[in-house]
Every structure is written in structure tokens, then in C-alpha cells.
Coordinates of C-alpha atoms in Angstrom, one line a residue:
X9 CA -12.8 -70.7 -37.9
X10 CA -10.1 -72.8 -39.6
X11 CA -7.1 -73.2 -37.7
X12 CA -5.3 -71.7 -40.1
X13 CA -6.7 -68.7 -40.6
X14 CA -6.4 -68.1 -37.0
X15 CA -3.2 -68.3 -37.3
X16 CA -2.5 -65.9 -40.3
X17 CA -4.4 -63.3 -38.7
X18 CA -2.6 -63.7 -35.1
X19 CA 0.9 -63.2 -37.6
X20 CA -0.9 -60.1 -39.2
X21 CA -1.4 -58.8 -35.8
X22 CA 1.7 -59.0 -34.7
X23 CA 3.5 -57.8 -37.8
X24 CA 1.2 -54.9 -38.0
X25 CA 2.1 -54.1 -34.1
X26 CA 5.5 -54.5 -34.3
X27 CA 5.9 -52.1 -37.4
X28 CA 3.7 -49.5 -35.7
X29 CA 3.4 -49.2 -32.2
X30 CA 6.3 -47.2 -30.3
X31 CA 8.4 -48.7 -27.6
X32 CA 6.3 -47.5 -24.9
X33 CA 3.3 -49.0 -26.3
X34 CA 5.2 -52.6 -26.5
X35 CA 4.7 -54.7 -23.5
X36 CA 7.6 -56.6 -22.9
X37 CA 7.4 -60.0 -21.8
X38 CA 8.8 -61.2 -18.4
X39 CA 10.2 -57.1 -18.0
X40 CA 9.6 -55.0 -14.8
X41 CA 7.7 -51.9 -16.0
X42 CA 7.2 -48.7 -13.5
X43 CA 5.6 -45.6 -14.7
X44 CA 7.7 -42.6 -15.5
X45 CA 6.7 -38.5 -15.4
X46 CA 8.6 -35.3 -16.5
X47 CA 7.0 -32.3 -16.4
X48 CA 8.7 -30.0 -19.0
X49 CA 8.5 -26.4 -17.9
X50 CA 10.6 -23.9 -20.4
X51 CA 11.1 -20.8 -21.9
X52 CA 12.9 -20.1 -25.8
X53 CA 14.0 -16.6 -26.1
X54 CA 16.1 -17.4 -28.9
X55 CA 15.5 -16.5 -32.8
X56 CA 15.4 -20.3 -33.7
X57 CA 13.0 -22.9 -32.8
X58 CA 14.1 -25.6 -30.3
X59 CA 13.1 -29.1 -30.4
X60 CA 12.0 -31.6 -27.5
X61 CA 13.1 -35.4 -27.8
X62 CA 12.7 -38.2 -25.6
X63 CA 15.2 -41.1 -26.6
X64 CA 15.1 -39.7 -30.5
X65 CA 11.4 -39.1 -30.4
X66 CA 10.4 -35.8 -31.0
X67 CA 7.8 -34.7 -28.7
X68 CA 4.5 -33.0 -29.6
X69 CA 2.5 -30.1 -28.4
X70 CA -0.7 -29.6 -29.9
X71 CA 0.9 -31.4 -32.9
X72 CA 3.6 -29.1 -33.3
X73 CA 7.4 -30.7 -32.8
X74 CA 9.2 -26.9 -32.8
X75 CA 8.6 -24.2 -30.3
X76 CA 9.6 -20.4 -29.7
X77 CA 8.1 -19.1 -26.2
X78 CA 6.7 -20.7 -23.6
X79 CA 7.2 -24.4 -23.3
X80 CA 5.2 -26.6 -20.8
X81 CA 4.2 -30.3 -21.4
X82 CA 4.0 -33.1 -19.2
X83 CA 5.4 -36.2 -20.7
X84 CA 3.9 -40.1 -19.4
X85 CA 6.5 -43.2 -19.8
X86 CA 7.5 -46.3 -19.0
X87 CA 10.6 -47.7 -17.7
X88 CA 11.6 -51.3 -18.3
X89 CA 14.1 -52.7 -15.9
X90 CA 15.1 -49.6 -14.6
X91 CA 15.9 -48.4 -17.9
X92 CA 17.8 -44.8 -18.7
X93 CA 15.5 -42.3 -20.6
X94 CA 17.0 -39.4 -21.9
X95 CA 15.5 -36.0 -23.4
X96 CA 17.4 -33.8 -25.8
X97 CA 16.9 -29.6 -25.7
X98 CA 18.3 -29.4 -29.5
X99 CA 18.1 -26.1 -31.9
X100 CA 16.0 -27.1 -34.6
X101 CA 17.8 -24.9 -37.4
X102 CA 21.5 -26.1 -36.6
X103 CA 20.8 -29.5 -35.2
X104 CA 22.6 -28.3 -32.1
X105 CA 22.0 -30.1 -28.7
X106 CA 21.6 -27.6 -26.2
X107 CA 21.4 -29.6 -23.1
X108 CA 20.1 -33.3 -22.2
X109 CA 18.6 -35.0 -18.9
X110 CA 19.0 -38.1 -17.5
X111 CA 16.0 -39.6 -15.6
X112 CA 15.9 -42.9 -14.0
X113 CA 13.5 -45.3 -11.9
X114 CA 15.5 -43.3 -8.6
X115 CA 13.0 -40.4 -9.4
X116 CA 10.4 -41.4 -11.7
X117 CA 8.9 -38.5 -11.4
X118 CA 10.7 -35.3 -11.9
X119 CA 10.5 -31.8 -13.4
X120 CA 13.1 -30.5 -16.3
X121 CA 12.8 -26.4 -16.1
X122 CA 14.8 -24.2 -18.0
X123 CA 15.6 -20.6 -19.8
X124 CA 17.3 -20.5 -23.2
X125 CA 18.5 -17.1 -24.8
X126 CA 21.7 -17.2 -27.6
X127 CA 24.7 -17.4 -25.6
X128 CA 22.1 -18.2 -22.2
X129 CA 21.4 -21.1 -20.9
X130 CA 19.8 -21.6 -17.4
X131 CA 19.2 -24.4 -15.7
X132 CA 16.7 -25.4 -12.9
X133 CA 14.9 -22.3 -13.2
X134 CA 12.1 -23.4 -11.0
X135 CA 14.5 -24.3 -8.3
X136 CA 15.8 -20.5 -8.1
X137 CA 12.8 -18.9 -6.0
X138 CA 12.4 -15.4 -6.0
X139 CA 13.0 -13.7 -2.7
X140 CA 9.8 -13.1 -0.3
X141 CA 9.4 -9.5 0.4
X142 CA 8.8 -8.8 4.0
X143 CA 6.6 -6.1 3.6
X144 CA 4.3 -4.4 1.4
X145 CA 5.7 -0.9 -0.3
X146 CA 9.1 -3.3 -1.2
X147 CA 10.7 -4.5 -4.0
X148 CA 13.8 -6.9 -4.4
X149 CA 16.3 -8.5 -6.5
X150 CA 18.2 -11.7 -6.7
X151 CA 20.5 -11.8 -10.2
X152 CA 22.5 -14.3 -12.0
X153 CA 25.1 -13.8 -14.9
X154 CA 24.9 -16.7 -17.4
X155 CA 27.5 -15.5 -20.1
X156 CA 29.9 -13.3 -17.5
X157 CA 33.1 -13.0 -19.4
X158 CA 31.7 -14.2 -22.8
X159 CA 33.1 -11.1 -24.3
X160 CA 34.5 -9.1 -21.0
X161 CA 37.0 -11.6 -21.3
X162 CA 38.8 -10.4 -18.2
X163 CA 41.4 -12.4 -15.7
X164 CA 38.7 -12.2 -13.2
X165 CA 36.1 -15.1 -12.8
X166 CA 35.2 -14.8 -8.9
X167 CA 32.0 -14.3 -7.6
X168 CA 30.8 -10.6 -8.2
X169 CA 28.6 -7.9 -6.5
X170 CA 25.8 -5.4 -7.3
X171 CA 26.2 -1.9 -5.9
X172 CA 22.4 -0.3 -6.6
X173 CA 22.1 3.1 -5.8
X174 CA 19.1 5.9 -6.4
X175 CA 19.2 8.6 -8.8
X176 CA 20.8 10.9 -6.9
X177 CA 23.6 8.3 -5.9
X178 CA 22.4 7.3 -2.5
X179 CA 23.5 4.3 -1.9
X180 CA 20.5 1.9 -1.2
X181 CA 22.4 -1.7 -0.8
X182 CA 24.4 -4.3 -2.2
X183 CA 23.6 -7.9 -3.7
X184 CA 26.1 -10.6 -3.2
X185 CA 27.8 -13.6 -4.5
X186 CA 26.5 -13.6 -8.4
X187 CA 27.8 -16.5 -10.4
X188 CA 27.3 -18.0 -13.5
X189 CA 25.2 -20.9 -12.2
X190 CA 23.0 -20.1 -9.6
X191 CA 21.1 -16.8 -8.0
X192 CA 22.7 -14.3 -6.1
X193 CA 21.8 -13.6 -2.6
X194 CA 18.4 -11.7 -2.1
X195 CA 18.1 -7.7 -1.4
X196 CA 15.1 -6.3 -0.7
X197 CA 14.3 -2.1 0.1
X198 CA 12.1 0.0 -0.1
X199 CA 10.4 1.5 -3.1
X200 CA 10.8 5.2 -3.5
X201 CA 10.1 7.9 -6.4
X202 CA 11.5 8.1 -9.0
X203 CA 11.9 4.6 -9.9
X204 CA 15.3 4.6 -11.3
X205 CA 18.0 2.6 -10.0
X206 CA 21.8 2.1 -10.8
X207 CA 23.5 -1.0 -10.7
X208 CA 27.4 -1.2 -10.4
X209 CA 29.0 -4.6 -11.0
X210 CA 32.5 -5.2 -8.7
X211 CA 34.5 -7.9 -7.5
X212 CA 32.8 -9.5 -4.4
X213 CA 33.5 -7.6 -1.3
X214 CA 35.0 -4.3 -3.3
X215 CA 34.2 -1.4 -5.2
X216 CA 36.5 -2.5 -8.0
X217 CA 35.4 -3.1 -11.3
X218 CA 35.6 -6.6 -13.0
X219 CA 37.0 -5.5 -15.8
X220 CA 40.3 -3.4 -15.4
X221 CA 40.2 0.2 -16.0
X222 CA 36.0 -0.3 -17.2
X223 CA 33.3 1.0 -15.0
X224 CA 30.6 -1.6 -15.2
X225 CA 26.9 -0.1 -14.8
X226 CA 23.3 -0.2 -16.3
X227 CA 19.6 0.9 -15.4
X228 CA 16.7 -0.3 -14.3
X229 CA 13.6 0.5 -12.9
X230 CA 11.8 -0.6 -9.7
X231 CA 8.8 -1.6 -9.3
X232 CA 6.6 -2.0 -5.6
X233 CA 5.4 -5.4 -4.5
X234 CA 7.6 -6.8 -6.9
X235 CA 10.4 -9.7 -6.7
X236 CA 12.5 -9.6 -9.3
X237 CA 14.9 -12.9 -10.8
X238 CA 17.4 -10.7 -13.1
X239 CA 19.9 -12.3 -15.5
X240 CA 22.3 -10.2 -16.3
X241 CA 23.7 -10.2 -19.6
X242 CA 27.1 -9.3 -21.1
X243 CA 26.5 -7.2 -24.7
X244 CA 29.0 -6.7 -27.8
X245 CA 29.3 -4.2 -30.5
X246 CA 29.0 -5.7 -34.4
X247 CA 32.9 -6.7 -33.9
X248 CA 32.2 -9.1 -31.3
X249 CA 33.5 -6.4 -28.8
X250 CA 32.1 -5.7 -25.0
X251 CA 30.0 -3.4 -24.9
X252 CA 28.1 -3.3 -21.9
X253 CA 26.0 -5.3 -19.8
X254 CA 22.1 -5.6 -19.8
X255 CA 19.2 -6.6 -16.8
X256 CA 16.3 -6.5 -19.0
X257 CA 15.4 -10.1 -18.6
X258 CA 13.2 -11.2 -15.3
X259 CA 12.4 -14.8 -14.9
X260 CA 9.2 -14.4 -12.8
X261 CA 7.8 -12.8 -16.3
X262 CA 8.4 -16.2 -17.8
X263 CA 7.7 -18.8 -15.1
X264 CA 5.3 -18.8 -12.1
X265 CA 7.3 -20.0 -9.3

């Protein structure tokens, strides 16, 4: 073959490489290169579709860029000279960026779990284990309260407390230290008929309600040989007004810990 020709079609190559292939797919010359995992594990609870990107790239499941539900991909990369890569949690409809991650050649392989509900965002998810119930015939709760004071809006932003009684106001036991950020300590009792429980929320270590002069309470119901995750969740009327909290939501339906 001519010499030339060789060389036009080592140039075509090249153009054709460097116009197509992504930056991962580029071998740099004279770079250190180690291999990079995340394993995306998440759930979207919200009306709008959230997006997944990994420095600007959107990422694709099953050829699809937006996703409601249940999220779980694990993503392959390479880092060159201990490079930063960072992924974006954005709301597809308002552009918003809901969160973003750092990873770095410290811990190239790592997982990114998280819950997102309007006005909820939890992070770590898979690091929050559900409590381990000692016995058979048990059930137990652990809770967390991501928006606390969104619309409460009270002087109060201390740790707070779960008073759960029965039906019939017997007292069965109280859950401690819920915050904003992280689980609450773990109670575990028996499970007895009916089903029904009450939960009061109070300062830590009272019986007084967060917000002045407003008893805090809501229902749930218990179910045997189950662990629950709870996030609690602070309501409002159509004027933006408290009206209640809610502990619909448990975690160990959306994630298998």
C-alpha cells in the first residue's frame, strides 16, 4: 500500500475516534489509569422524573436517561491520574440538582444509595440498617424526620422522641433521639391484637410537644416479624399550613438491606 494512503487512513482513524468515542473510551498517553465502580442504588417517589449524570453524561438504563421508582445501576469508569468524578441526582422537569457525589481513586469502588420524595431527601439509605428483632412474634421501629420543621416551623430543632402506645393507651415504649439526618434509636415489642398503634412526637426526654400548644400524633399499624425504617413526614393544608405529620413511608419496602 502507498505510503500515503496509509497515512490518510491512520488521520481518518483518528479524526473519526476523537469525534466519537467518550472520554473513558480515550486512552491517554503516558496517564495512570485505575478502574472505578459505583453502584447506584435509589428510590424516586417524587411526581417528576430524575436524571443520573456522571461528569455531564447522562446515564442509561435500559436505554432510558429519566426514571420514577426504583433506581439500581452499576456504573464502570476510569480514573486518570487520580482524577475527580462526580454524579449529578438532578430533577429532569426543573433542571434542579438534587444532590451530587464525589468519588475519587481513595475508594474506587463505592456505593451512592438514596430516597427522594418532594421536600425529602435521604441520604445513605443502605447505611441505616433496620433493627434485628430478637425474637419471633416482634416487631420494631427505627424513624427519621427528613423535613421536621418544614412547615411546623417551631423554635424547637432538638432531637425528638416517639411515645407509641396501644389502642387502649397502654403505654408500650418510647423511640429516641430522631433527627433530620440519621435513624432514631431502635425499639422493638411485642406484637399484640389489634394492630393499632399511636405515636406521640415530644421533645427528647419529655412528654412535651414540639410544637407549642399542638399535640403531635398519628397511626399506624404493626405488623409481626417485621422491622420497620419509618420516615416521618411533616404535612400542610392547600395554604402551605401544618397540618399534621405522616409515617406511611417504610424504607425496607423500597430497598433490601
Amino acid at each position: 500500500m502507498d505510503n500515503l494512503v496509509k497515512v490518510v487512513i491512520a488521520f481518518l482513524i483518528t479524526t473519526i475516534c476523537l469525534s466519537s468515542c467518550t472520554n473513558d473510551n480515550l486512552i491517554p498517553i503516558n496517564q495512570e489509569q485505575k478502574a472505578g465502580k459505583v453502584v447506584i442504588k435509589g428510590y424516586n417517589a417524587m411526581p417528576d422524573s430524575i436524571q443520573v449524570s456522571l461528569d455531564g453524561k447522562l446515564l442509561l438504563i435500559d436505554k432510558r436517561d429519566a426514571f420514577v421508582k426504583k433506581i439500581e445501576k452499576t456504573y464502570e469508569f476510569v480514573f486518570y491520574d487520580n482524577s475527580i468524578k462526580t454524579i449529578a441526582i438532578i430533577n429532569k422537569k426543573t433542571k434542579q440538582m438534587l444532590h451530587s457525589y464525589t468519588f475519587t481513586t481513595a475508594k474506587p469502588v463505592d456505593t451512592l444509595s438514596f430516597y427522594a420524595k418532594e421536600n425529602i431527601w435521604i441520604e445513605n439509605v443502605l447505611s441505616q440498617k433496620p433493627g434485628t428483632l430478637s425474637t419471633t412474634k416482634h416487631t420494631g421501629y427505627r424513624f427519621i424526620f427528613p423535613n421536621f420543621n418544614l412547615y411546623a416551623k417551631s423554635s424547637y430543632t432538638g432531637t425528638l422522641d416517639a411515645i407509641i402506645t396501644k389502642a387502649n393507651g397502654q403505654e408500650i415504649g418510647v423511640v429516641q433521639n430522631i433527627t433530620k439526618n440519621s435513624f432514631s434509636a431502635f425499639l422493638e415489642f411485642p406484637f399484640s391484637s389489634p394492630p393499632i398503634i399511636n405515636v406521640e412526637l415530644v421533645k427528647h426526654g419529655t412528654s412535651e410537644s414540639y410544637i407549642p400548644g399542638k399535640k403531635v400524633t398519628f397511626q399506624t399499624i404493626m405488623q409481626t416479624n417485621k422491622s420497620k425504617l419509618i420516615v416521618l413526614e411533616e404535612k400542610a393544608d392547600a395554604n402551605g399550613v401544618f397540618s399534621g405529620v405522616e409515617g406511611t413511608i417504610n424504607l425496607t419496602d423500597y430497598f433490601s438491606f
